[in-house]
PDB file of C-alpha atoms and ligand atoms in Angstrom:
ATOM      1  CA  MET A   2      -0.076  -0.100  -0.115  1.00 40.00           C
ATOM      2  CA  SER A   3       1.239   3.683  -0.472  1.00 40.00           C
ATOM      3  CA  THR A   4       2.368   5.277   2.306  1.00 40.00           C
ATOM      4  CA  THR A   5       2.975   8.896   0.336  1.00 38.00           C
ATOM      5  CA  VAL A   6       1.708  11.905   1.971  1.00 39.00           C
ATOM      6  CA  GLN A   7       0.849  14.356  -0.379  1.00 37.00           C
ATOM      7  CA  THR A   8      -0.231  18.145  -0.063  1.00 37.00           C
ATOM      8  CA  PHE A   9      -3.572  18.386  -1.836  1.00 37.00           C
ATOM      9  CA  PRO A  10      -4.913  20.983  -4.111  1.00 36.00           C
ATOM     10  CA  ALA A  11      -7.812  23.146  -2.495  1.00 38.00           C
ATOM     11  CA  SER A  12     -10.004  23.827  -5.527  1.00 45.00           C
ATOM     12  CA  LEU A  13     -12.035  21.817  -8.314  1.00 44.00           C
ATOM     13  CA  GLY A  14     -10.074  23.727 -10.748  1.00 45.00           C
ATOM     14  CA  GLU A  15      -6.863  22.271  -9.617  1.00 47.00           C
ATOM     15  CA  VAL A  16      -8.528  18.716  -8.969  1.00 42.00           C
ATOM     16  CA  LEU A  17      -9.600  18.826 -12.649  1.00 45.00           C
ATOM     17  CA  ALA A  18      -5.663  19.901 -13.826  1.00 47.00           C
ATOM     18  CA  SER A  19      -4.331  17.673 -11.707  1.00 47.00           C
ATOM     19  CA  ALA A  20      -6.338  14.812 -13.252  1.00 44.00           C
ATOM     20  CA  ASP A  21      -5.628  16.298 -16.468  1.00 45.00           C
ATOM     21  CA  ALA A  22      -1.702  15.831 -15.921  1.00 45.00           C
ATOM     22  CA  ALA A  23      -2.326  12.784 -14.942  1.00 42.00           C
ATOM     23  CA  VAL A  24      -4.083  11.384 -18.287  1.00 41.00           C
ATOM     24  CA  THR A  25      -2.227  13.462 -20.726  1.00 42.00           C
ATOM     25  CA  ASN A  26       1.488  13.576 -18.994  1.00 41.00           C
ATOM     26  CA  PRO A  27       2.356  10.072 -17.574  1.00 40.00           C
ATOM     27  CA  ASP A  28       5.970  11.589 -16.976  1.00 39.00           C
ATOM     28  CA  VAL A  29       4.738  13.666 -14.004  1.00 35.00           C
ATOM     29  CA  THR A  30       7.113  13.169 -11.410  1.00 32.00           C
ATOM     30  CA  ARG A  31       5.571  11.380  -8.527  1.00 33.00           C
ATOM     31  CA  THR A  32       6.173   8.928  -5.904  1.00 32.00           C
ATOM     32  CA  ARG A  33       5.017   5.247  -6.577  1.00 36.00           C
ATOM     33  CA  ALA A  34       1.627   4.502  -6.782  1.00 40.00           C
ATOM     34  CA  ASN A  35      -0.695   1.710  -4.773  1.00 41.00           C
ATOM     35  CA  ILE A  36       0.316  -2.036  -5.765  1.00 47.00           C
ATOM     36  CA  THR A  37      -2.263  -4.069  -7.600  1.00 49.00           C
ATOM     37  CA  VAL A  38      -4.770  -6.102  -6.059  1.00 49.00           C
ATOM     38  CA  GLY A  39      -3.038  -9.719  -6.831  1.00 53.00           C
ATOM     39  CA  GLN A  40       0.202  -8.125  -5.205  1.00 55.00           C
ATOM     40  CA  ALA A  41      -1.602  -7.214  -1.974  1.00 52.00           C
ATOM     41  CA  LEU A  42      -3.447 -10.244  -1.740  1.00 55.00           C
ATOM     42  CA  GLU A  43       0.012 -11.882  -1.958  1.00 61.00           C
ATOM     43  CA  ALA A  44       1.452 -10.012   0.622  1.00 60.00           C
ATOM     44  CA  GLU A  45      -1.238 -10.422   3.109  1.00 59.00           C
ATOM     45  CA  GLU A  46      -0.888 -14.186   2.853  1.00 61.00           C
ATOM     46  CA  ARG A  47       3.173 -14.025   3.355  1.00 61.00           C
ATOM     47  CA  GLU A  48       2.433 -11.533   5.890  1.00 61.00           C
ATOM     48  CA  ALA A  49       0.103 -14.081   7.827  1.00 60.00           C
ATOM     49  CA  VAL A  50       2.333 -17.077   7.268  1.00 56.00           C
ATOM     50  CA  ARG A  51       5.417 -15.101   8.684  1.00 57.00           C
ATOM     51  CA  ARG A  52       3.112 -14.040  11.799  1.00 60.00           C
ATOM     52  CA  SER A  53       1.853 -17.652  12.261  1.00 57.00           C
ATOM     53  CA  VAL A  54       5.201 -19.041  11.795  1.00 50.00           C
ATOM     54  CA  ASP A  55       6.934 -16.494  14.163  1.00 56.00           C
ATOM     55  CA  ALA A  56       4.398 -17.147  16.745  1.00 56.00           C
ATOM     56  CA  GLN A  57       4.824 -20.757  16.718  1.00 54.00           C
ATOM     57  CA  PHE A  58       8.436 -21.503  16.214  1.00 52.00           C
ATOM     58  CA  PRO A  59      10.826 -18.573  16.700  1.00 53.00           C
ATOM     59  CA  VAL A  60      13.970 -20.301  15.788  1.00 51.00           C
ATOM     60  CA  VAL A  61      12.697 -21.504  12.437  1.00 49.00           C
ATOM     61  CA  SER A  62      11.344 -17.953  11.913  1.00 53.00           C
ATOM     62  CA  ALA A  63      14.700 -16.395  12.613  1.00 53.00           C
ATOM     63  CA  PHE A  64      16.250 -19.171  10.253  1.00 49.00           C
ATOM     64  CA  LEU A  65      13.695 -18.432   7.418  1.00 51.00           C
ATOM     65  CA  ALA A  66      14.157 -14.379   7.923  1.00 55.00           C
ATOM     66  CA  ASP A  67      17.737 -14.806   6.883  1.00 49.00           C
ATOM     67  CA  SER A  68      17.359 -17.197   4.216  1.00 50.00           C
ATOM     68  CA  GLU A  69      13.402 -16.774   2.130  1.00 49.00           C
ATOM     69  CA  ARG A  70      12.640 -12.905   2.382  1.00 49.00           C
ATOM     70  CA  PRO A  71      13.311 -11.790  -1.259  1.00 59.00           C
ATOM     71  CA  ALA A  72      15.817  -9.263  -0.970  1.00 71.00           C
ATOM     72  CA  ALA A  73      15.206  -6.343  -3.429  1.00 82.00           C
ATOM     73  CA  HIS A  74      18.183  -4.037  -5.084  1.00 86.00           C
ATOM     74  CA  PRO A  75      17.516  -1.336  -6.616  1.00 89.00           C
ATOM     75  CA  VAL A  76      18.678  -1.644 -10.202  1.00 89.00           C
ATOM     76  CA  SER A  77      21.155   1.148 -11.671  1.00 90.00           C
ATOM     77  CA  ASP A  78      19.670   3.412 -14.289  1.00 88.00           C
ATOM     78  CA  ASP A  79      22.268   2.441 -16.520  1.00 88.00           C
ATOM     79  CA  ASP A  80      21.027  -1.158 -16.805  1.00 86.00           C
ATOM     80  CA  THR A  81      20.522  -2.165 -20.158  1.00 86.00           C
ATOM     81  CA  GLY A  82      17.321  -4.200 -19.343  1.00 87.00           C
ATOM     82  CA  HIS A  83      15.278  -1.102 -18.393  1.00 91.00           C
ATOM     83  CA  PHE A  84      11.675  -0.400 -20.681  1.00 91.00           C
ATOM     84  CA  PRO A  85      11.701   3.241 -22.087  1.00 92.00           C
ATOM     85  CA  PHE A  86       8.862   3.809 -19.374  1.00 93.00           C
ATOM     86  CA  CYS A  87      11.299   3.200 -16.472  1.00 94.00           C
ATOM     87  CA  ALA A  88      11.448   5.858 -13.813  1.00 94.00           C
ATOM     88  CA  PRO A  89      14.918   6.749 -12.193  1.00 92.00           C
ATOM     89  CA  GLY A  90      15.513   4.672  -8.934  1.00 91.00           C
ATOM     90  CA  LEU A  91      12.273   2.552  -8.890  1.00 91.00           C
ATOM     91  CA  CYS A  92      13.044  -0.650 -10.732  1.00 93.00           C
ATOM     92  CA  VAL A  93      14.441  -3.251  -8.251  1.00 93.00           C
ATOM     93  CA  GLU A  94      15.890  -6.628  -8.444  1.00 91.00           C
ATOM     94  CA  ARG A  95      14.157  -9.223  -6.329  1.00 88.00           C
ATOM     95  CA  ARG A  96      16.095 -12.559  -5.464  1.00 84.00           C
ATOM     96  CA  THR A  97      14.527 -15.577  -3.620  1.00 79.00           C
ATOM     97  CA  ALA A  98      15.591 -19.174  -2.846  1.00 80.00           C
ATOM     98  CA  ASP A  99      15.187 -20.197  -6.438  1.00 80.00           C
ATOM     99  CA  SER A 100      14.784 -17.243  -8.600  1.00 83.00           C
ATOM    100  CA  THR A 101      16.001 -14.060  -9.524  1.00 86.00           C
ATOM    101  CA  PHE A 102      14.015 -11.390 -11.245  1.00 88.00           C
ATOM    102  CA  THR A 103      13.490  -7.349 -11.967  1.00 91.00           C
ATOM    103  CA  GLU A 104      10.648  -5.501 -11.390  1.00 92.00           C
ATOM    104  CA  HIS A 105      10.193  -2.602 -13.830  1.00 94.00           C
ATOM    105  CA  SER A 106       8.216   0.547 -12.891  1.00 94.00           C
ATOM    106  CA  SER A 107       6.817   3.896 -14.498  1.00 96.00           C
ATOM    107  CA  ALA A 108       6.600   6.823 -12.758  1.00 95.00           C
ATOM    108  CA  PRO A 109       2.645   6.840 -11.543  1.00 94.00           C
ATOM    109  CA  ALA A 110       0.134   9.115 -12.559  1.00 95.00           C
ATOM    110  CA  THR A 111      -2.033  10.412  -9.783  1.00 93.00           C
ATOM    111  CA  LEU A 112      -5.310  11.904  -8.605  1.00 93.00           C
ATOM    112  CA  PRO A 113      -4.855  13.079  -5.193  1.00 91.00           C
ATOM    113  CA  VAL A 114      -7.487  13.482  -2.780  1.00 90.00           C
ATOM    114  CA  PRO A 115      -9.347  16.724  -3.166  1.00 89.00           C
ATOM    115  CA  ALA A 116      -9.027  18.602   0.595  1.00 87.00           C
ATOM    116  CA  GLY A 117     -11.705  18.186   2.842  1.00 88.00           C
ATOM    117  CA  MET A 118     -12.287  14.471   2.152  1.00 88.00           C
ATOM    118  CA  SER A 119     -10.946  11.639   4.193  1.00 85.00           C
ATOM    119  CA  GLY A 120      -8.027   9.458   3.385  1.00 82.00           C
ATOM    120  CA  THR A 121      -4.381  10.173   2.472  1.00 81.00           C
ATOM    121  CA  GLY A 122      -4.753   8.975  -1.166  1.00 79.00           C
ATOM    122  CA  PRO A 123      -3.858   9.123  -3.940  1.00 89.00           C
ATOM    123  CA  LEU A 124      -7.647   8.515  -5.307  1.00 91.00           C
ATOM    124  CA  LEU A 125      -6.494   7.047  -8.848  1.00 92.00           C
ATOM    125  CA  SER A 126      -3.664   6.209  -9.643  1.00 94.00           C
ATOM    126  CA  ALA A 127      -1.959   4.340 -12.711  1.00 95.00           C
ATOM    127  CA  GLU A 128       1.431   2.908 -13.825  1.00 95.00           C
ATOM    128  CA  LEU A 129       3.263   0.859 -16.129  1.00 96.00           C
ATOM    129  CA  TYR A 130       4.809  -2.550 -14.669  1.00 93.00           C
ATOM    130  CA  ALA A 131       6.689  -5.030 -15.819  1.00 93.00           C
ATOM    131  CA  ASN A 132       8.491  -8.262 -14.643  1.00 88.00           C
ATOM    132  CA  SER A 133      11.364  -9.722 -16.046  1.00 83.00           C
ATOM    133  CA  GLU A 134      10.049 -12.890 -15.718  1.00 81.00           C
ATOM    134  CA  SER A 135       6.714 -12.577 -17.473  1.00 79.00           C
ATOM    135  CA  VAL A 136       5.985 -11.404 -21.018  1.00 80.00           C
ATOM    136  CA  GLY A 137       4.276  -8.169 -21.615  1.00 88.00           C
ATOM    137  CA  VAL A 138       3.771  -4.953 -19.805  1.00 92.00           C
ATOM    138  CA  SER A 139       0.627  -4.453 -17.463  1.00 93.00           C
ATOM    139  CA  PHE A 140      -1.083  -0.935 -16.932  1.00 95.00           C
ATOM    140  CA  GLY A 141      -1.881  -0.702 -13.210  1.00 94.00           C
ATOM    141  CA  PHE A 142      -4.774   1.004 -12.394  1.00 94.00           C
ATOM    142  CA  ASP A 143      -5.660   1.623  -8.711  1.00 93.00           C
ATOM    143  CA  ALA A 144      -8.339   3.226  -6.991  1.00 89.00           C
ATOM    144  CA  GLY A 145      -7.499   3.791  -3.087  1.00 79.00           C
ATOM    145  CA  GLY A 146      -6.403   0.402  -2.536  1.00 78.00           C
ATOM    146  CA  GLU A 147      -8.214  -1.339  -4.999  1.00 84.00           C
ATOM    147  CA  GLY A 148      -6.460  -2.050  -7.991  1.00 90.00           C
ATOM    148  CA  VAL A 149      -6.289  -3.987 -11.437  1.00 92.00           C
ATOM    149  CA  ALA A 150      -3.734  -4.814 -13.857  1.00 92.00           C
ATOM    150  CA  LEU A 151      -5.201  -4.192 -17.376  1.00 94.00           C
ATOM    151  CA  ASP A 152      -4.137  -5.089 -20.807  1.00 93.00           C
ATOM    152  CA  SER A 153      -3.799  -2.224 -23.384  1.00 93.00           C
ATOM    153  CA  ALA A 154      -7.391  -2.568 -24.379  1.00 95.00           C
ATOM    154  CA  GLY A 155      -8.546  -2.492 -20.634  1.00 95.00           C
ATOM    155  CA  ALA A 156      -6.246   0.595 -20.340  1.00 95.00           C
ATOM    156  CA  ALA A 157      -7.866   2.334 -23.421  1.00 96.00           C
ATOM    157  CA  ARG A 158     -11.168   1.712 -22.020  1.00 96.00           C
ATOM    158  CA  VAL A 159     -10.326   3.476 -18.372  1.00 94.00           C
ATOM    159  CA  ILE A 160      -8.949   6.001 -20.019  1.00 95.00           C
ATOM    160  CA  GLU A 161     -12.305   6.798 -22.420  1.00 96.00           C
ATOM    161  CA  SER A 162     -14.046   6.750 -18.902  1.00 95.00           C
ATOM    162  CA  VAL A 163     -12.061   9.034 -17.554  1.00 94.00           C
ATOM    163  CA  ALA A 164     -12.145  11.418 -20.077  1.00 96.00           C
ATOM    164  CA  ASP A 165     -15.875  11.374 -20.189  1.00 97.00           C
ATOM    165  CA  PHE A 166     -15.593  11.823 -16.586  1.00 96.00           C
ATOM    166  CA  LEU A 167     -13.421  14.866 -17.013  1.00 95.00           C
ATOM    167  CA  GLU A 168     -15.748  16.316 -19.742  1.00 96.00           C
ATOM    168  CA  HIS A 169     -19.188  15.993 -17.588  1.00 97.00           C
ATOM    169  CA  MET A 170     -17.326  17.292 -14.322  1.00 95.00           C
ATOM    170  CA  ARG A 171     -16.259  20.349 -16.730  1.00 94.00           C
ATOM    171  CA  ALA A 172     -19.826  20.820 -17.648  1.00 91.00           C
ATOM    172  CA  LEU A 173     -21.228  20.668 -13.901  1.00 91.00           C
ATOM    173  CA  HIS A 174     -18.059  23.412 -12.831  1.00 89.00           C
ATOM    174  CA  ALA A 175     -19.180  25.800 -15.813  1.00 85.00           C
ATOM    175  CA  GLN A 176     -22.872  25.263 -14.808  1.00 82.00           C
ATOM    176  CA  MET A 177     -22.104  26.051 -11.042  1.00 80.00           C
ATOM    177  CA  LEU A 178     -20.367  29.408 -12.318  1.00 73.00           C
ATOM    178  CA  GLU A 179     -22.687  30.493 -14.363  1.00 70.00           C
ATOM    179  CA  GLY A 180     -25.961  30.062 -12.163  1.00 61.00           C
ATOM    180  CA  ALA A 181     -25.489  31.290  -8.463  1.00 68.00           C
ATOM    181  CA  SER A 182     -29.585  31.331  -8.560  1.00 81.00           C
ATOM    182  CA  PRO A 183     -31.991  31.438 -11.001  1.00 81.00           C
ATOM    183  CA  LYS A 184     -33.288  34.891  -9.978  1.00 87.00           C
ATOM    184  CA  LEU A 185     -29.719  36.028 -10.600  1.00 84.00           C
ATOM    185  CA  THR A 186     -29.413  34.189 -14.103  1.00 81.00           C
ATOM    186  CA  ALA A 187     -32.835  35.762 -14.876  1.00 87.00           C
ATOM    187  CA  TRP A 188     -31.680  39.281 -13.831  1.00 88.00           C
ATOM    188  CA  VAL A 189     -28.454  38.883 -16.083  1.00 87.00           C
ATOM    189  CA  ARG A 190     -30.374  37.670 -18.906  1.00 88.00           C
ATOM    190  CA  ASP A 191     -32.494  40.784 -19.009  1.00 93.00           C
ATOM    191  CA  LEU A 192     -29.574  42.998 -18.242  1.00 92.00           C
ATOM    192  CA  GLU A 193     -27.857  41.647 -21.137  1.00 93.00           C
ATOM    193  CA  ALA A 194     -30.718  42.603 -23.448  1.00 95.00           C
ATOM    194  CA  TYR A 195     -30.806  45.643 -22.376  1.00 94.00           C
ATOM    195  CA  VAL A 196     -27.294  46.532 -22.803  1.00 95.00           C
ATOM    196  CA  GLU A 197     -27.210  45.019 -26.399  1.00 94.00           C
ATOM    197  CA  GLY A 198     -30.600  46.712 -27.188  1.00 95.00           C
ATOM    198  CA  GLU A 199     -29.030  49.853 -26.413  1.00 95.00           C
ATOM    199  CA  ALA A 200     -27.235  52.184 -29.448  1.00 95.00           C
ATOM    200  CA  ASP A 201     -24.179  52.080 -27.615  1.00 96.00           C
ATOM    201  CA  PRO A 202     -23.873  48.793 -25.874  1.00 95.00           C
ATOM    202  CA  ARG A 203     -20.393  49.660 -24.217  1.00 95.00           C
ATOM    203  CA  ALA A 204     -21.546  52.821 -22.994  1.00 96.00           C
ATOM    204  CA  ALA A 205     -24.641  51.349 -21.376  1.00 95.00           C
ATOM    205  CA  TYR A 206     -22.667  48.492 -19.709  1.00 95.00           C
ATOM    206  CA  ALA A 207     -20.356  51.324 -18.151  1.00 95.00           C
ATOM    207  CA  GLU A 208     -23.649  53.165 -17.165  1.00 94.00           C
ATOM    208  CA  VAL A 209     -24.838  49.787 -15.599  1.00 93.00           C
ATOM    209  CA  ALA A 210     -21.717  49.276 -13.719  1.00 93.00           C
ATOM    210  CA  ASP A 211     -21.359  52.210 -12.485  1.00 93.00           C
ATOM    211  CA  ALA A 212     -25.015  52.217 -10.962  1.00 93.00           C
ATOM    212  CA  ILE A 213     -24.474  48.892  -9.352  1.00 92.00           C
ATOM    213  CA  HIS A 214     -21.182  50.083  -7.978  1.00 92.00           C
ATOM    214  CA  ALA A 215     -23.105  53.341  -6.512  1.00 92.00           C
ATOM    215  CA  LYS A 216     -25.032  50.638  -4.810  1.00 93.00           C
ATOM    216  CA  ARG A 217     -22.824  48.166  -3.612  1.00 93.00           C
ATOM    217  CA  ARG A 218     -22.995  47.911   0.246  1.00 94.00           C
ATOM    218  CA  CYS A 219     -20.038  48.459   2.435  1.00 92.00           C
ATOM    219  CA  GLN A 220     -17.594  46.116   2.630  1.00 89.00           C
ATOM    220  CA  ALA A 221     -15.826  46.944   5.814  1.00 88.00           C
ATOM    221  CA  TYR A 222     -18.821  47.079   8.400  1.00 91.00           C
ATOM    222  CA  ALA A 223     -22.116  44.839   8.268  1.00 92.00           C
ATOM    223  CA  TRP A 224     -23.704  47.796  10.563  1.00 93.00           C
ATOM    224  CA  CYS A 225     -22.336  50.388   7.941  1.00 94.00           C
ATOM    225  CA  ILE A 226     -25.632  52.220   5.947  1.00 95.00           C
ATOM    226  CA  GLU A 227     -23.552  53.764   3.514  1.00 94.00           C
ATOM    227  CA  ARG A 228     -23.260  52.359  -0.192  1.00 94.00           C
ATOM    228  CA  GLY A 229     -20.675  52.868  -2.771  1.00 93.00           C
ATOM    229  CA  GLU A 230     -17.237  54.099  -2.461  1.00 90.00           C
ATOM    230  CA  HIS A 231     -16.664  55.776   0.998  1.00 91.00           C
ATOM    231  CA  ASP A 232     -14.042  56.114   3.769  1.00 89.00           C
ATOM    232  CA  ASP A 233     -16.111  57.199   6.667  1.00 91.00           C
ATOM    233  CA  HIS A 234     -18.778  54.675   7.905  1.00 93.00           C
ATOM    234  CA  GLN A 235     -22.319  55.328   9.755  1.00 94.00           C
ATOM    235  CA  GLY A 236     -24.903  53.101  11.564  1.00 95.00           C
ATOM    236  CA  VAL A 237     -28.525  53.487  11.934  1.00 95.00           C
ATOM    237  CA  ALA A 238     -29.140  56.152  14.331  1.00 93.00           C
ATOM    238  CA  LEU A 239     -30.776  56.043  17.407  1.00 94.00           C
ATOM    239  CA  GLU A 240     -32.881  58.586  18.748  1.00 93.00           C
ATOM    240  CA  VAL A 241     -35.286  60.213  21.207  1.00 92.00           C
ATOM    241  CA  THR A 242     -37.100  63.173  20.738  1.00 90.00           C
ATOM    242  CA  VAL A 243     -39.710  65.423  22.889  1.00 86.00           C
ATOM    243  CA  PRO A 244     -42.917  65.215  21.973  1.00 84.00           C
ATOM    244  CA  GLY A 245     -43.640  68.004  19.434  1.00 83.00           C
ATOM    245  CA  GLY A 246     -39.896  68.387  19.442  1.00 80.00           C
ATOM    246  CA  GLU A 247     -37.877  69.182  16.238  1.00 81.00           C
ATOM    247  CA  SER A 248     -34.453  67.329  16.558  1.00 85.00           C
ATOM    248  CA  PRO A 249     -33.932  64.623  18.960  1.00 88.00           C
ATOM    249  CA  TYR A 250     -32.388  65.815  22.746  1.00 88.00           C
ATOM    250  CA  VAL A 251     -30.128  62.829  22.608  1.00 92.00           C
ATOM    251  CA  ASN A 252     -28.864  60.285  19.783  1.00 93.00           C
ATOM    252  CA  ALA A 253     -26.205  57.503  19.254  1.00 95.00           C
ATOM    253  CA  ARG A 254     -25.073  55.733  16.019  1.00 95.00           C
ATOM    254  CA  LEU A 255     -21.992  53.691  15.344  1.00 95.00           C
ATOM    255  CA  LEU A 256     -18.868  55.519  13.559  1.00 94.00           C
ATOM    256  CA  ALA A 257     -15.455  54.397  11.810  1.00 92.00           C
ATOM    257  CA  PHE A 258     -13.608  56.906  10.241  1.00 87.00           C
ATOM    258  CA  GLU A 259     -10.810  56.216   7.566  1.00 76.00           C
ATOM    259  CA  LYS A 260      -7.967  54.292   9.353  1.00 67.00           C
ATOM    260  CA  ARG A 261      -9.001  54.665  12.630  1.00 72.00           C
ATOM    261  CA  SER A 262     -11.346  51.998  15.267  1.00 80.00           C
ATOM    262  CA  GLU A 263     -14.900  52.479  15.663  1.00 86.00           C
ATOM    263  CA  VAL A 264     -16.641  55.016  18.041  1.00 90.00           C
ATOM    264  CA  ILE A 265     -19.904  55.634  19.422  1.00 94.00           C
ATOM    265  CA  GLY A 266     -21.070  59.215  17.995  1.00 94.00           C
ATOM    266  CA  PHE A 267     -23.154  60.226  21.130  1.00 93.00           C
ATOM    267  CA  CYS A 268     -24.725  63.688  20.697  1.00 90.00           C
ATOM    268  CA  GLU A 269     -21.774  65.934  19.609  1.00 88.00           C
ATOM    269  CA  SER A 270     -19.126  63.904  21.067  1.00 92.00           C
ATOM    270  CA  ASP A 271     -17.362  60.646  19.704  1.00 92.00           C
ATOM    271  CA  LEU A 272     -17.011  57.561  22.511  1.00 94.00           C
ATOM    272  CA  THR A 273     -14.995  54.810  23.233  1.00 93.00           C
ATOM    273  CA  PRO A 274     -17.268  51.659  24.256  1.00 93.00           C
ATOM    274  CA  GLY A 275     -16.285  52.221  27.832  1.00 94.00           C
ATOM    275  CA  GLN A 276     -17.600  55.685  28.027  1.00 95.00           C
ATOM    276  CA  ALA A 277     -20.789  54.790  25.623  1.00 96.00           C
ATOM    277  CA  ARG A 278     -21.276  52.245  28.846  1.00 96.00           C
ATOM    278  CA  GLN A 279     -20.953  55.240  31.270  1.00 96.00           C
ATOM    279  CA  GLU A 280     -23.256  57.228  29.306  1.00 95.00           C
ATOM    280  CA  ALA A 281     -25.733  54.709  29.049  1.00 96.00           C
ATOM    281  CA  ALA A 282     -25.684  53.879  33.085  1.00 97.00           C
ATOM    282  CA  LYS A 283     -26.364  57.900  33.479  1.00 96.00           C
ATOM    283  CA  LEU A 284     -29.465  57.661  31.002  1.00 95.00           C
ATOM    284  CA  ARG A 285     -30.590  54.541  32.970  1.00 96.00           C
ATOM    285  CA  GLU A 286     -30.692  56.567  36.497  1.00 97.00           C
ATOM    286  CA  PHE A 287     -32.016  59.432  34.635  1.00 96.00           C
ATOM    287  CA  ALA A 288     -34.608  57.107  33.626  1.00 95.00           C
ATOM    288  CA  ASP A 289     -35.409  55.635  37.130  1.00 96.00           C
ATOM    289  CA  ARG A 290     -35.857  59.160  38.481  1.00 97.00           C
ATOM    290  CA  LEU A 291     -38.302  60.158  36.058  1.00 95.00           C
ATOM    291  CA  GLU A 292     -40.388  57.338  36.826  1.00 96.00           C
ATOM    292  CA  GLY A 293     -40.018  58.464  40.359  1.00 96.00           C
ATOM    293  CA  LEU A 294     -41.376  61.653  39.205  1.00 96.00           C
ATOM    294  CA  ALA A 295     -44.448  60.185  37.474  1.00 95.00           C
ATOM    295  CA  ALA A 296     -45.200  57.987  40.677  1.00 95.00           C
ATOM    296  CA  VAL A 297     -45.045  61.074  43.131  1.00 93.00           C
ATOM    297  CA  ALA A 298     -47.194  63.086  40.277  1.00 94.00           C
ATOM    298  CA  GLU A 299     -49.658  60.221  40.369  1.00 93.00           C
ATOM    299  CA  ALA A 300     -49.833  60.036  44.397  1.00 91.00           C
ATOM    300  CA  GLY A 301     -50.954  63.429  44.300  1.00 83.00           C
ATOM    301  CA  ARG A 302     -48.954  65.122  47.194  1.00 70.00           C
TER     302      ARG A 302
HETATM  303 ZN1   ZN B  28      13.457  -0.441 -15.183  1.00 51.20          ZN
HETATM  304 ZN1   ZN B  29     -19.028  51.651   5.399  1.00 51.20          ZN
END
């Protein structure tokens, strides 16, 4: 199994690009892909037998460890037995008690696991493999540990399926970008009809863009009621006005001026949050005393 840890691309675009690279460029330098199912089962069986022997016959197991474990030696890149697809440093010679053979491997094409998805991947990988003891080259195709060794026709069918998959993903991606909501799509269609219907579509477009920009909500503060380009931000005003009075006798609003922190505009002053709390306490006390006056008036003495 692959133990490769990779950094994964974040966006769908990068995943597509990566899949593209894997399909069109088998020379992409990557680490060795997962082994095929056959190889995995074989390794698992060997490991089970080894564990059983280790537990029951420690002396025998120590002897076997020295004599039977196939020794793997990297084959020199200058060796004349390499295939054109061989990747530098990946081919190994294995020796068992009764045979010696060489495994040739290409660099694997890989599709990494997208960010946010579990697993360390790769999601898909493919590589060429040849064994000096058998005839022909295998196209190893592996999906998260499940693999198969394909012949040329089988590999061509997988490539075709992946190409269809890519085309479908691209179509979905395009739809995702163009239609945030049916309402917006309809509005953009109307807008396009308006702009193209004008005598000077370029001028009409610039006019629409300016109008939209002028209505743009503040990007700095959610509480700001200013629209369009602005440096001074202000929130909704809180006001108290006497009955029949013209202007409020007390008012407050959130303010933020260019490159300075938020303040509370209170009547004619700009207060810090602490100062605003002090004023609030004074007003609360005033309200209590005002109610006290009402109670005295109601008591009538
Ligand atoms: Zn080789
Ligand atoms: Zn603002």
